[in-house]
Amino acid sequence: MRALTLVADRKLSLVDAPEPAAPAAGEVQIRVRAVALNHIDVWGFRGMAFAKRKLPLVVGAEAAGEIAAIGPQVEGFAEGDPVVMYGALTCGTCPACREGRDNLCENVGGVMGFHVDGFAREVVNLPARLVVPVPAGIALRDAACAPIAYATVEHMLFDNARLTAGETVLVHAGGSGIGTAAIQLAKSLGCTVITTVGDEEKGLKAKALGADHVINYRNDRFEHVVRKLTAKKGVDVVFEHVGADTFSGSLLSLKRGGRLVTCGATSGPTVTLNLMQLFQQQYRIFGSFGASLRNIRDALGKMAAGLKPVIDTEVALSDFGRGLERLESRRVFGKVIVTF
Ligand SMILES: [Zn+2]
């Protein structure tokens, strides 16, 4: 079978790998059909000083496929069923796992495609407990955006920031995969969405997606525009993933008692924080990483009800590198999908 492996930093190789053995007890075998790219793939591709891993490594953290075989002691799956896969090897037995807080697993074996072999291969065996059925009527390339992009946004906005109907949210980088998801999920709840983009074309697309206000951060200081748009009050929630370039402005965009939730640092991880501002303004700041299986099921449920992920580009497995380049370039609007 074909498997796309990272052989050195910034060097991908499509290799012929042996097919996995028949699935063991508790496992299913999945024929992978679509892998969705995320910024974690860019970090992995570039090489990260803190990531403990061995190369070569099969890439791909977020994917959808079909059940190809079922191991002993597995119930609830049939051959051919469409499924998505959880993006990390959780233990399934620690208190966090048992309580459904999967992304707080105490014994996590690593993130797929980043620390351990991922999904950019034709066939993979996985514990059935990490496999989520896809409801009827969802294309696999759309379902592939559920386990990380949409589920992460669900976890950020609803579990962490507790966004409620009628609130105002600032979504950074509205053209990114998670930015488009955040606009859609916040709008579907009945929130007012302000978003930032880097060019006018993306601004038009963000508006078409439902954003109420679009700020081109190359032309205007976004925090000034946010204060104008909110009559100097600030927003209830800031959806952060840009980091160094925006974090201070994000805090200045919050109303007193507002919530900031962050899952990324694409422009750099180090910021300064004014503690006087933090406690006087009573800000609440949430770090968010990954999602629970419940978040994935919720995202798929919304897709079944009509939510359609924004797909920027679809590339073949052999063009995975071109997909990553597009993600790195910031020209992207929505998700980059690799199909098999
Ligand atoms: Zn666990």
mmCIF file of C-alpha atoms and ligand atoms in Angstrom:
data_model
loop_
_atom_site.group_PDB
_atom_site.id
_atom_site.type_symbol
_atom_site.label_atom_id
_atom_site.label_comp_id
_atom_site.label_asym_id
_atom_site.label_seq_id
_atom_site.Cartn_x
_atom_site.Cartn_y
_atom_site.Cartn_z
ATOM 1 C CA MET A 1 0.000 0.000 0.000
ATOM 2 C CA ARG A 2 1.036 3.597 -0.491
ATOM 3 C CA ALA A 3 2.008 5.614 2.578
ATOM 4 C CA LEU A 4 3.182 9.196 2.677
ATOM 5 C CA THR A 5 6.080 9.483 5.091
ATOM 6 C CA LEU A 6 8.129 12.329 6.455
ATOM 7 C CA VAL A 7 11.733 11.149 6.074
ATOM 8 C CA ALA A 8 13.439 14.347 7.268
ATOM 9 C CA ASP A 9 12.302 17.865 8.145
ATOM 10 C CA ARG A 10 10.545 19.272 5.063
ATOM 11 C CA LYS A 11 11.061 16.056 3.088
ATOM 12 C CA LEU A 12 8.064 13.847 2.220
ATOM 13 C CA SER A 13 8.289 10.538 0.397
ATOM 14 C CA LEU A 14 5.469 8.384 -1.000
ATOM 15 C CA VAL A 15 6.603 4.852 -0.167
ATOM 16 C CA ASP A 16 5.281 1.355 -0.728
ATOM 17 C CA ALA A 17 4.569 0.025 2.769
ATOM 18 C CA PRO A 18 3.315 -3.422 3.818
ATOM 19 C CA GLU A 19 -0.445 -3.728 4.409
ATOM 20 C CA PRO A 20 -1.343 -4.027 8.099
ATOM 21 C CA ALA A 21 -2.217 -7.455 9.528
ATOM 22 C CA ALA A 22 -5.857 -8.379 10.132
ATOM 23 C CA PRO A 23 -7.307 -6.144 12.884
ATOM 24 C CA ALA A 24 -6.675 -7.416 16.427
ATOM 25 C CA ALA A 25 -9.308 -7.725 19.141
ATOM 26 C CA GLY A 26 -11.013 -4.386 19.681
ATOM 27 C CA GLU A 27 -9.679 -2.955 16.407
ATOM 28 C CA VAL A 28 -11.123 -2.096 13.038
ATOM 29 C CA GLN A 29 -9.306 -1.765 9.735
ATOM 30 C CA ILE A 30 -10.060 1.379 7.758
ATOM 31 C CA ARG A 31 -9.506 2.156 4.099
ATOM 32 C CA VAL A 32 -8.555 5.840 4.216
ATOM 33 C CA ARG A 33 -10.284 8.035 1.604
ATOM 34 C CA ALA A 34 -9.559 11.609 2.631
ATOM 35 C CA VAL A 35 -7.043 13.377 4.864
ATOM 36 C CA ALA A 36 -7.627 16.994 5.880
ATOM 37 C CA LEU A 37 -4.618 19.221 6.522
ATOM 38 C CA ASN A 38 -4.160 21.378 9.601
ATOM 39 C CA HIS A 39 -1.520 23.717 10.894
ATOM 40 C CA ILE A 40 -0.152 20.896 13.040
ATOM 41 C CA ASP A 41 0.881 19.231 9.751
ATOM 42 C CA VAL A 42 2.854 22.357 8.876
ATOM 43 C CA TRP A 43 4.580 22.285 12.279
ATOM 44 C CA GLY A 44 5.311 18.589 11.820
ATOM 45 C CA PHE A 45 6.610 19.131 8.283
ATOM 46 C CA ARG A 46 8.949 21.923 9.391
ATOM 47 C CA GLY A 47 10.205 19.917 12.364
ATOM 48 C CA MET A 48 9.555 20.939 15.941
ATOM 49 C CA ALA A 49 12.255 20.976 18.585
ATOM 50 C CA PHE A 50 9.867 19.752 21.290
ATOM 51 C CA ALA A 51 8.199 16.944 19.326
ATOM 52 C CA LYS A 52 9.429 13.553 20.448
ATOM 53 C CA ARG A 53 9.181 11.336 17.401
ATOM 54 C CA LYS A 54 11.078 8.949 15.174
ATOM 55 C CA LEU A 55 11.393 9.393 11.435
ATOM 56 C CA PRO A 56 10.239 8.118 8.999
ATOM 57 C CA LEU A 57 6.715 8.970 10.124
ATOM 58 C CA VAL A 58 3.453 8.534 8.225
ATOM 59 C CA VAL A 59 1.843 12.004 8.150
ATOM 60 C CA GLY A 60 -1.843 12.979 8.407
ATOM 61 C CA ALA A 61 -3.726 13.812 11.618
ATOM 62 C CA GLU A 62 -7.334 14.209 10.435
ATOM 63 C CA ALA A 63 -9.060 11.707 8.161
ATOM 64 C CA ALA A 64 -12.128 9.848 6.983
ATOM 65 C CA GLY A 65 -12.473 6.427 5.401
ATOM 66 C CA GLU A 66 -14.503 3.239 5.215
ATOM 67 C CA ILE A 67 -14.452 0.143 7.411
ATOM 68 C CA ALA A 68 -12.518 -2.558 5.531
ATOM 69 C CA ALA A 69 -12.377 -5.289 8.210
ATOM 70 C CA ILE A 70 -13.530 -5.793 11.777
ATOM 71 C CA GLY A 71 -11.531 -7.470 14.537
ATOM 72 C CA PRO A 72 -12.879 -9.744 17.271
ATOM 73 C CA GLN A 73 -14.929 -8.187 20.099
ATOM 74 C CA VAL A 74 -15.981 -5.174 18.041
ATOM 75 C CA GLU A 75 -19.636 -4.280 17.745
ATOM 76 C CA GLY A 76 -21.501 -1.532 15.963
ATOM 77 C CA PHE A 77 -19.513 -1.445 12.720
ATOM 78 C CA ALA A 78 -20.112 -3.111 9.363
ATOM 79 C CA GLU A 79 -17.801 -3.369 6.355
ATOM 80 C CA GLY A 80 -18.141 -0.320 4.127
ATOM 81 C CA ASP A 81 -19.380 1.984 6.923
ATOM 82 C CA PRO A 82 -18.112 5.569 6.530
ATOM 83 C CA VAL A 83 -16.105 6.665 9.571
ATOM 84 C CA VAL A 84 -13.736 9.319 10.896
ATOM 85 C CA MET A 85 -10.824 8.712 13.202
ATOM 86 C CA TYR A 86 -9.775 10.405 16.453
ATOM 87 C CA GLY A 87 -6.450 12.192 15.954
ATOM 88 C CA ALA A 88 -4.555 10.949 19.028
ATOM 89 C CA LEU A 89 -3.822 7.601 20.658
ATOM 90 C CA THR A 90 -5.622 8.027 23.960
ATOM 91 C CA CYS A 91 -5.586 5.201 26.522
ATOM 92 C CA GLY A 92 -9.337 4.784 26.988
ATOM 93 C CA THR A 93 -8.946 3.828 30.657
ATOM 94 C CA CYS A 94 -7.682 6.849 32.645
ATOM 95 C CA PRO A 95 -10.198 9.038 34.539
ATOM 96 C CA ALA A 96 -10.186 11.725 31.818
ATOM 97 C CA CYS A 97 -10.879 9.168 29.074
ATOM 98 C CA ARG A 98 -13.615 7.513 31.141
ATOM 99 C CA GLU A 99 -15.269 10.898 31.703
ATOM 100 C CA GLY A 100 -15.208 11.721 27.983
ATOM 101 C CA ARG A 101 -12.486 14.363 28.300
ATOM 102 C CA ASP A 102 -10.430 12.524 25.698
ATOM 103 C CA ASN A 103 -8.046 15.399 24.964
ATOM 104 C CA LEU A 104 -6.976 15.389 28.638
ATOM 105 C CA CYS A 105 -5.946 11.688 28.535
ATOM 106 C CA GLU A 106 -3.208 11.090 31.126
ATOM 107 C CA ASN A 107 -1.453 8.422 29.052
ATOM 108 C CA VAL A 108 -1.807 9.736 25.532
ATOM 109 C CA GLY A 109 0.440 7.902 23.087
ATOM 110 C CA GLY A 110 0.800 10.916 20.812
ATOM 111 C CA VAL A 111 -0.891 12.878 18.039
ATOM 112 C CA MET A 112 -1.364 10.896 14.834
ATOM 113 C CA GLY A 113 0.906 12.065 12.025
ATOM 114 C CA PHE A 114 2.898 14.223 14.445
ATOM 115 C CA HIS A 115 4.300 11.976 17.196
ATOM 116 C CA VAL A 116 3.119 8.600 15.865
ATOM 117 C CA ASP A 117 2.233 7.282 12.397
ATOM 118 C CA GLY A 118 -0.797 9.076 10.953
ATOM 119 C CA PHE A 119 -3.490 8.525 8.354
ATOM 120 C CA ALA A 120 -1.885 9.387 4.998
ATOM 121 C CA ARG A 121 -1.794 5.707 4.008
ATOM 122 C CA GLU A 122 -4.254 3.514 2.215
ATOM 123 C CA VAL A 123 -5.102 1.188 5.110
ATOM 124 C CA VAL A 124 -4.826 1.636 8.876
ATOM 125 C CA ASN A 125 -5.805 -0.422 11.944
ATOM 126 C CA LEU A 126 -7.165 1.517 14.895
ATOM 127 C CA PRO A 127 -8.916 0.737 18.214
ATOM 128 C CA ALA A 128 -12.649 0.821 17.433
ATOM 129 C CA ARG A 129 -13.215 3.179 20.400
ATOM 130 C CA LEU A 130 -11.314 5.898 18.464
ATOM 131 C CA VAL A 131 -13.485 5.500 15.361
ATOM 132 C CA VAL A 132 -16.682 7.542 14.929
ATOM 133 C CA PRO A 133 -19.436 6.569 12.450
ATOM 134 C CA VAL A 134 -20.321 9.193 9.841
ATOM 135 C CA PRO A 135 -24.079 9.829 9.470
ATOM 136 C CA ALA A 136 -25.637 9.215 6.052
ATOM 137 C CA GLY A 137 -25.471 11.969 3.459
ATOM 138 C CA ILE A 138 -22.063 13.473 4.349
ATOM 139 C CA ALA A 139 -19.320 13.264 1.698
ATOM 140 C CA LEU A 140 -16.135 11.734 3.093
ATOM 141 C CA ARG A 141 -14.073 14.775 2.098
ATOM 142 C CA ASP A 142 -16.432 16.891 4.258
ATOM 143 C CA ALA A 143 -16.474 14.353 7.116
ATOM 144 C CA ALA A 144 -12.656 14.447 7.084
ATOM 145 C CA CYS A 145 -12.861 18.002 8.452
ATOM 146 C CA ALA A 146 -14.764 16.911 11.582
ATOM 147 C CA PRO A 147 -12.229 15.185 13.872
ATOM 148 C CA ILE A 148 -9.815 18.112 14.230
ATOM 149 C CA ALA A 149 -11.008 21.318 12.557
ATOM 150 C CA TYR A 150 -14.700 21.339 13.416
ATOM 151 C CA ALA A 151 -14.364 19.387 16.670
ATOM 152 C CA THR A 152 -11.577 21.689 17.897
ATOM 153 C CA VAL A 153 -13.756 24.716 17.201
ATOM 154 C CA GLU A 154 -16.734 23.079 18.935
ATOM 155 C CA HIS A 155 -14.532 22.480 21.989
ATOM 156 C CA MET A 156 -13.112 26.009 21.941
ATOM 157 C CA LEU A 157 -16.319 27.957 21.453
ATOM 158 C CA PHE A 158 -18.796 25.858 23.397
ATOM 159 C CA ASP A 159 -16.937 23.788 26.056
ATOM 160 C CA ASN A 160 -14.284 26.383 26.895
ATOM 161 C CA ALA A 161 -15.542 29.881 25.994
ATOM 162 C CA ARG A 162 -19.197 28.928 26.613
ATOM 163 C CA LEU A 163 -20.349 31.082 23.713
ATOM 164 C CA THR A 164 -24.091 31.688 23.817
ATOM 165 C CA ALA A 165 -26.672 33.007 21.365
ATOM 166 C CA GLY A 166 -26.626 36.772 20.912
ATOM 167 C CA GLU A 167 -23.003 37.264 21.959
ATOM 168 C CA THR A 168 -20.349 38.897 19.807
ATOM 169 C CA VAL A 169 -17.221 36.973 18.862
ATOM 170 C CA LEU A 170 -14.008 38.056 17.157
ATOM 171 C CA VAL A 171 -12.683 35.262 14.929
ATOM 172 C CA HIS A 172 -9.068 35.694 13.864
ATOM 173 C CA ALA A 173 -7.941 34.620 10.401
ATOM 174 C CA GLY A 174 -11.423 33.993 9.081
ATOM 175 C CA GLY A 175 -10.006 32.383 5.949
ATOM 176 C CA SER A 176 -8.172 29.585 7.758
ATOM 177 C CA GLY A 177 -9.702 26.130 8.123
ATOM 178 C CA ILE A 178 -10.667 26.649 11.766
ATOM 179 C CA GLY A 179 -11.520 30.308 11.081
ATOM 180 C CA THR A 180 -14.157 29.335 8.518
ATOM 181 C CA ALA A 181 -15.480 26.682 10.915
ATOM 182 C CA ALA A 182 -15.670 29.230 13.753
ATOM 183 C CA ILE A 183 -17.610 31.713 11.603
ATOM 184 C CA GLN A 184 -20.101 29.005 10.607
ATOM 185 C CA LEU A 185 -20.570 27.540 14.092
ATOM 186 C CA ALA A 186 -20.902 30.945 15.788
ATOM 187 C CA LYS A 187 -23.362 32.199 13.177
ATOM 188 C CA SER A 188 -25.456 29.029 13.398
ATOM 189 C CA LEU A 189 -25.843 29.783 17.115
ATOM 190 C CA GLY A 190 -27.055 33.329 16.403
ATOM 191 C CA CYS A 191 -23.943 35.273 17.353
ATOM 192 C CA THR A 192 -22.529 38.434 15.809
ATOM 193 C CA VAL A 193 -19.225 37.588 14.128
ATOM 194 C CA ILE A 194 -16.355 39.986 13.501
ATOM 195 C CA THR A 195 -13.480 38.427 11.604
ATOM 196 C CA THR A 196 -10.029 39.415 10.367
ATOM 197 C CA VAL A 197 -8.602 38.638 6.926
ATOM 198 C CA GLY A 198 -5.448 39.563 5.024
ATOM 199 C CA ASP A 199 -6.965 40.519 1.678
ATOM 200 C CA GLU A 200 -10.169 41.843 0.141
ATOM 201 C CA GLU A 201 -11.058 38.642 -1.712
ATOM 202 C CA LYS A 202 -11.028 36.671 1.533
ATOM 203 C CA GLY A 203 -13.123 39.427 3.088
ATOM 204 C CA LEU A 204 -15.844 38.908 0.480
ATOM 205 C CA LYS A 205 -15.754 35.151 1.043
ATOM 206 C CA ALA A 206 -15.960 35.588 4.820
ATOM 207 C CA LYS A 207 -19.004 37.841 4.386
ATOM 208 C CA ALA A 208 -20.611 35.290 2.080
ATOM 209 C CA LEU A 209 -20.015 32.700 4.787
ATOM 210 C CA GLY A 210 -21.978 34.813 7.263
ATOM 211 C CA ALA A 211 -19.466 37.118 8.985
ATOM 212 C CA ASP A 212 -21.187 40.356 10.001
ATOM 213 C CA HIS A 213 -18.036 42.516 9.946
ATOM 214 C CA VAL A 214 -14.734 41.903 8.205
ATOM 215 C CA ILE A 215 -11.496 43.693 9.099
ATOM 216 C CA ASN A 216 -8.509 43.653 6.746
ATOM 217 C CA TYR A 217 -5.683 43.535 9.296
ATOM 218 C CA ARG A 218 -3.236 44.828 6.684
ATOM 219 C CA ASN A 219 -5.160 48.109 6.405
ATOM 220 C CA ASP A 220 -6.465 48.668 9.937
ATOM 221 C CA ARG A 221 -5.518 47.875 13.521
ATOM 222 C CA PHE A 222 -8.198 45.272 14.229
ATOM 223 C CA GLU A 223 -8.504 46.201 17.920
ATOM 224 C CA HIS A 224 -9.407 49.797 16.998
ATOM 225 C CA VAL A 225 -12.069 48.650 14.553
ATOM 226 C CA VAL A 226 -13.489 46.173 17.084
ATOM 227 C CA ARG A 227 -13.861 48.931 19.667
ATOM 228 C CA LYS A 228 -15.655 51.110 17.114
ATOM 229 C CA LEU A 229 -17.961 48.281 16.021
ATOM 230 C CA THR A 230 -18.896 47.483 19.623
ATOM 231 C CA ALA A 231 -19.377 51.114 20.781
ATOM 232 C CA LYS A 232 -16.137 50.847 22.832
ATOM 233 C CA LYS A 233 -17.451 47.885 24.836
ATOM 234 C CA GLY A 234 -15.455 45.057 23.243
ATOM 235 C CA VAL A 235 -16.517 41.561 22.284
ATOM 236 C CA ASP A 236 -17.669 38.742 24.545
ATOM 237 C CA VAL A 237 -15.288 36.149 23.084
ATOM 238 C CA VAL A 238 -12.074 36.205 21.055
ATOM 239 C CA PHE A 239 -11.222 33.100 19.015
ATOM 240 C CA GLU A 240 -7.393 33.147 18.928
ATOM 241 C CA HIS A 241 -4.920 31.002 17.033
ATOM 242 C CA VAL A 242 -2.550 33.580 15.547
ATOM 243 C CA GLY A 243 -0.519 34.267 18.698
ATOM 244 C CA ALA A 244 2.351 36.751 18.835
ATOM 245 C CA ASP A 245 1.044 39.148 16.164
ATOM 246 C CA THR A 246 -2.453 39.485 17.601
ATOM 247 C CA PHE A 247 -2.601 38.433 21.260
ATOM 248 C CA SER A 248 -2.262 41.890 22.868
ATOM 249 C CA GLY A 249 -4.807 43.345 20.464
ATOM 250 C CA SER A 250 -7.092 40.413 21.179
ATOM 251 C CA LEU A 251 -7.110 41.219 24.900
ATOM 252 C CA LEU A 252 -7.779 44.894 24.109
ATOM 253 C CA SER A 253 -10.744 43.743 21.984
ATOM 254 C CA LEU A 254 -12.439 41.986 24.910
ATOM 255 C CA LYS A 255 -15.142 43.518 27.059
ATOM 256 C CA ARG A 256 -14.688 43.409 30.809
ATOM 257 C CA GLY A 257 -15.148 39.791 31.908
ATOM 258 C CA GLY A 258 -14.689 38.621 28.324
ATOM 259 C CA ARG A 259 -13.232 35.257 27.362
ATOM 260 C CA LEU A 260 -10.293 34.527 25.094
ATOM 261 C CA VAL A 261 -9.804 30.989 23.835
ATOM 262 C CA THR A 262 -6.692 29.973 21.913
ATOM 263 C CA CYS A 263 -5.590 26.835 20.121
ATOM 264 C CA GLY A 264 -2.640 28.058 18.120
ATOM 265 C CA ALA A 265 0.285 30.380 17.575
ATOM 266 C CA THR A 266 0.878 30.498 13.842
ATOM 267 C CA SER A 267 2.748 33.823 14.070
ATOM 268 C CA GLY A 268 4.824 32.779 17.087
ATOM 269 C CA PRO A 269 4.278 31.435 20.612
ATOM 270 C CA THR A 270 5.665 34.166 22.889
ATOM 271 C CA VAL A 271 3.615 37.145 24.104
ATOM 272 C CA THR A 272 3.748 39.601 26.986
ATOM 273 C CA LEU A 273 0.810 39.830 29.343
ATOM 274 C CA ASN A 274 -0.156 42.834 31.444
ATOM 275 C CA LEU A 275 -1.371 41.272 34.701
ATOM 276 C CA MET A 276 -3.026 44.534 35.822
ATOM 277 C CA GLN A 277 -5.114 44.430 32.672
ATOM 278 C CA LEU A 278 -5.834 40.702 33.141
ATOM 279 C CA PHE A 279 -7.259 40.972 36.642
ATOM 280 C CA GLN A 280 -8.785 44.436 36.484
ATOM 281 C CA GLN A 281 -10.656 43.580 33.314
ATOM 282 C CA GLN A 282 -11.438 40.114 34.732
ATOM 283 C CA TYR A 283 -10.516 38.358 31.514
ATOM 284 C CA ARG A 284 -10.736 34.598 31.280
ATOM 285 C CA ILE A 285 -8.153 32.934 29.046
ATOM 286 C CA PHE A 286 -8.543 29.327 27.876
ATOM 287 C CA GLY A 287 -5.900 27.159 26.265
ATOM 288 C CA SER A 288 -7.553 24.563 24.065
ATOM 289 C CA PHE A 289 -5.986 21.621 22.276
ATOM 290 C CA GLY A 290 -7.890 18.997 20.353
ATOM 291 C CA ALA A 291 -11.360 17.827 21.197
ATOM 292 C CA SER A 292 -13.401 15.021 22.676
ATOM 293 C CA LEU A 293 -15.126 12.215 20.784
ATOM 294 C CA ARG A 294 -18.377 13.969 21.710
ATOM 295 C CA ASN A 295 -17.200 17.143 19.924
ATOM 296 C CA ILE A 296 -16.578 15.037 16.799
ATOM 297 C CA ARG A 297 -20.050 13.483 16.969
ATOM 298 C CA ASP A 298 -21.570 16.959 17.472
ATOM 299 C CA ALA A 299 -19.678 18.335 14.448
ATOM 300 C CA LEU A 300 -20.803 15.411 12.281
ATOM 301 C CA GLY A 301 -24.378 15.894 13.518
ATOM 302 C CA LYS A 302 -24.276 19.525 12.368
ATOM 303 C CA MET A 303 -22.897 18.446 8.993
ATOM 304 C CA ALA A 304 -25.742 15.931 8.672
ATOM 305 C CA ALA A 305 -28.128 18.831 9.358
ATOM 306 C CA GLY A 306 -26.660 20.867 6.507
ATOM 307 C CA LEU A 307 -23.398 22.476 7.693
ATOM 308 C CA LYS A 308 -20.981 22.312 4.753
ATOM 309 C CA PRO A 309 -17.241 22.677 5.412
ATOM 310 C CA VAL A 310 -15.452 25.193 3.213
ATOM 311 C CA ILE A 311 -12.967 23.293 1.029
ATOM 312 C CA ASP A 312 -10.241 25.453 -0.504
ATOM 313 C CA THR A 313 -8.340 22.808 -2.436
ATOM 314 C CA GLU A 314 -8.440 19.092 -3.047
ATOM 315 C CA VAL A 315 -5.146 17.416 -3.955
ATOM 316 C CA ALA A 316 -4.030 13.839 -4.618
ATOM 317 C CA LEU A 317 -1.916 11.925 -2.093
ATOM 318 C CA SER A 318 1.188 12.458 -4.227
ATOM 319 C CA ASP A 319 0.512 16.230 -4.038
ATOM 320 C CA PHE A 320 0.332 16.364 -0.215
ATOM 321 C CA GLY A 321 3.383 18.658 -0.206
ATOM 322 C CA ARG A 322 1.633 21.114 -2.537
ATOM 323 C CA GLY A 323 -1.334 21.138 -0.147
ATOM 324 C CA LEU A 324 0.997 21.933 2.777
ATOM 325 C CA GLU A 325 2.603 24.738 0.776
ATOM 326 C CA ARG A 326 -0.812 26.238 0.134
ATOM 327 C CA LEU A 327 -1.570 26.070 3.872
ATOM 328 C CA GLU A 328 1.761 27.700 4.737
ATOM 329 C CA SER A 329 1.277 30.447 2.139
ATOM 330 C CA ARG A 330 -1.795 31.895 3.902
ATOM 331 C CA ARG A 331 -3.524 32.122 0.508
ATOM 332 C CA VAL A 332 -5.941 29.453 1.644
ATOM 333 C CA PHE A 333 -9.665 29.985 2.310
ATOM 334 C CA GLY A 334 -11.039 26.939 4.097
ATOM 335 C CA LYS A 335 -9.667 23.429 4.255
ATOM 336 C CA VAL A 336 -7.091 21.623 2.131
ATOM 337 C CA ILE A 337 -8.104 17.999 1.532
ATOM 338 C CA VAL A 338 -5.965 15.123 0.291
ATOM 339 C CA THR A 339 -8.031 12.423 -1.423
ATOM 340 C CA PHE A 340 -7.024 8.864 -2.262
HETATM 341 ZN ZN ZN B 1 -6.668 8.181 28.858
#
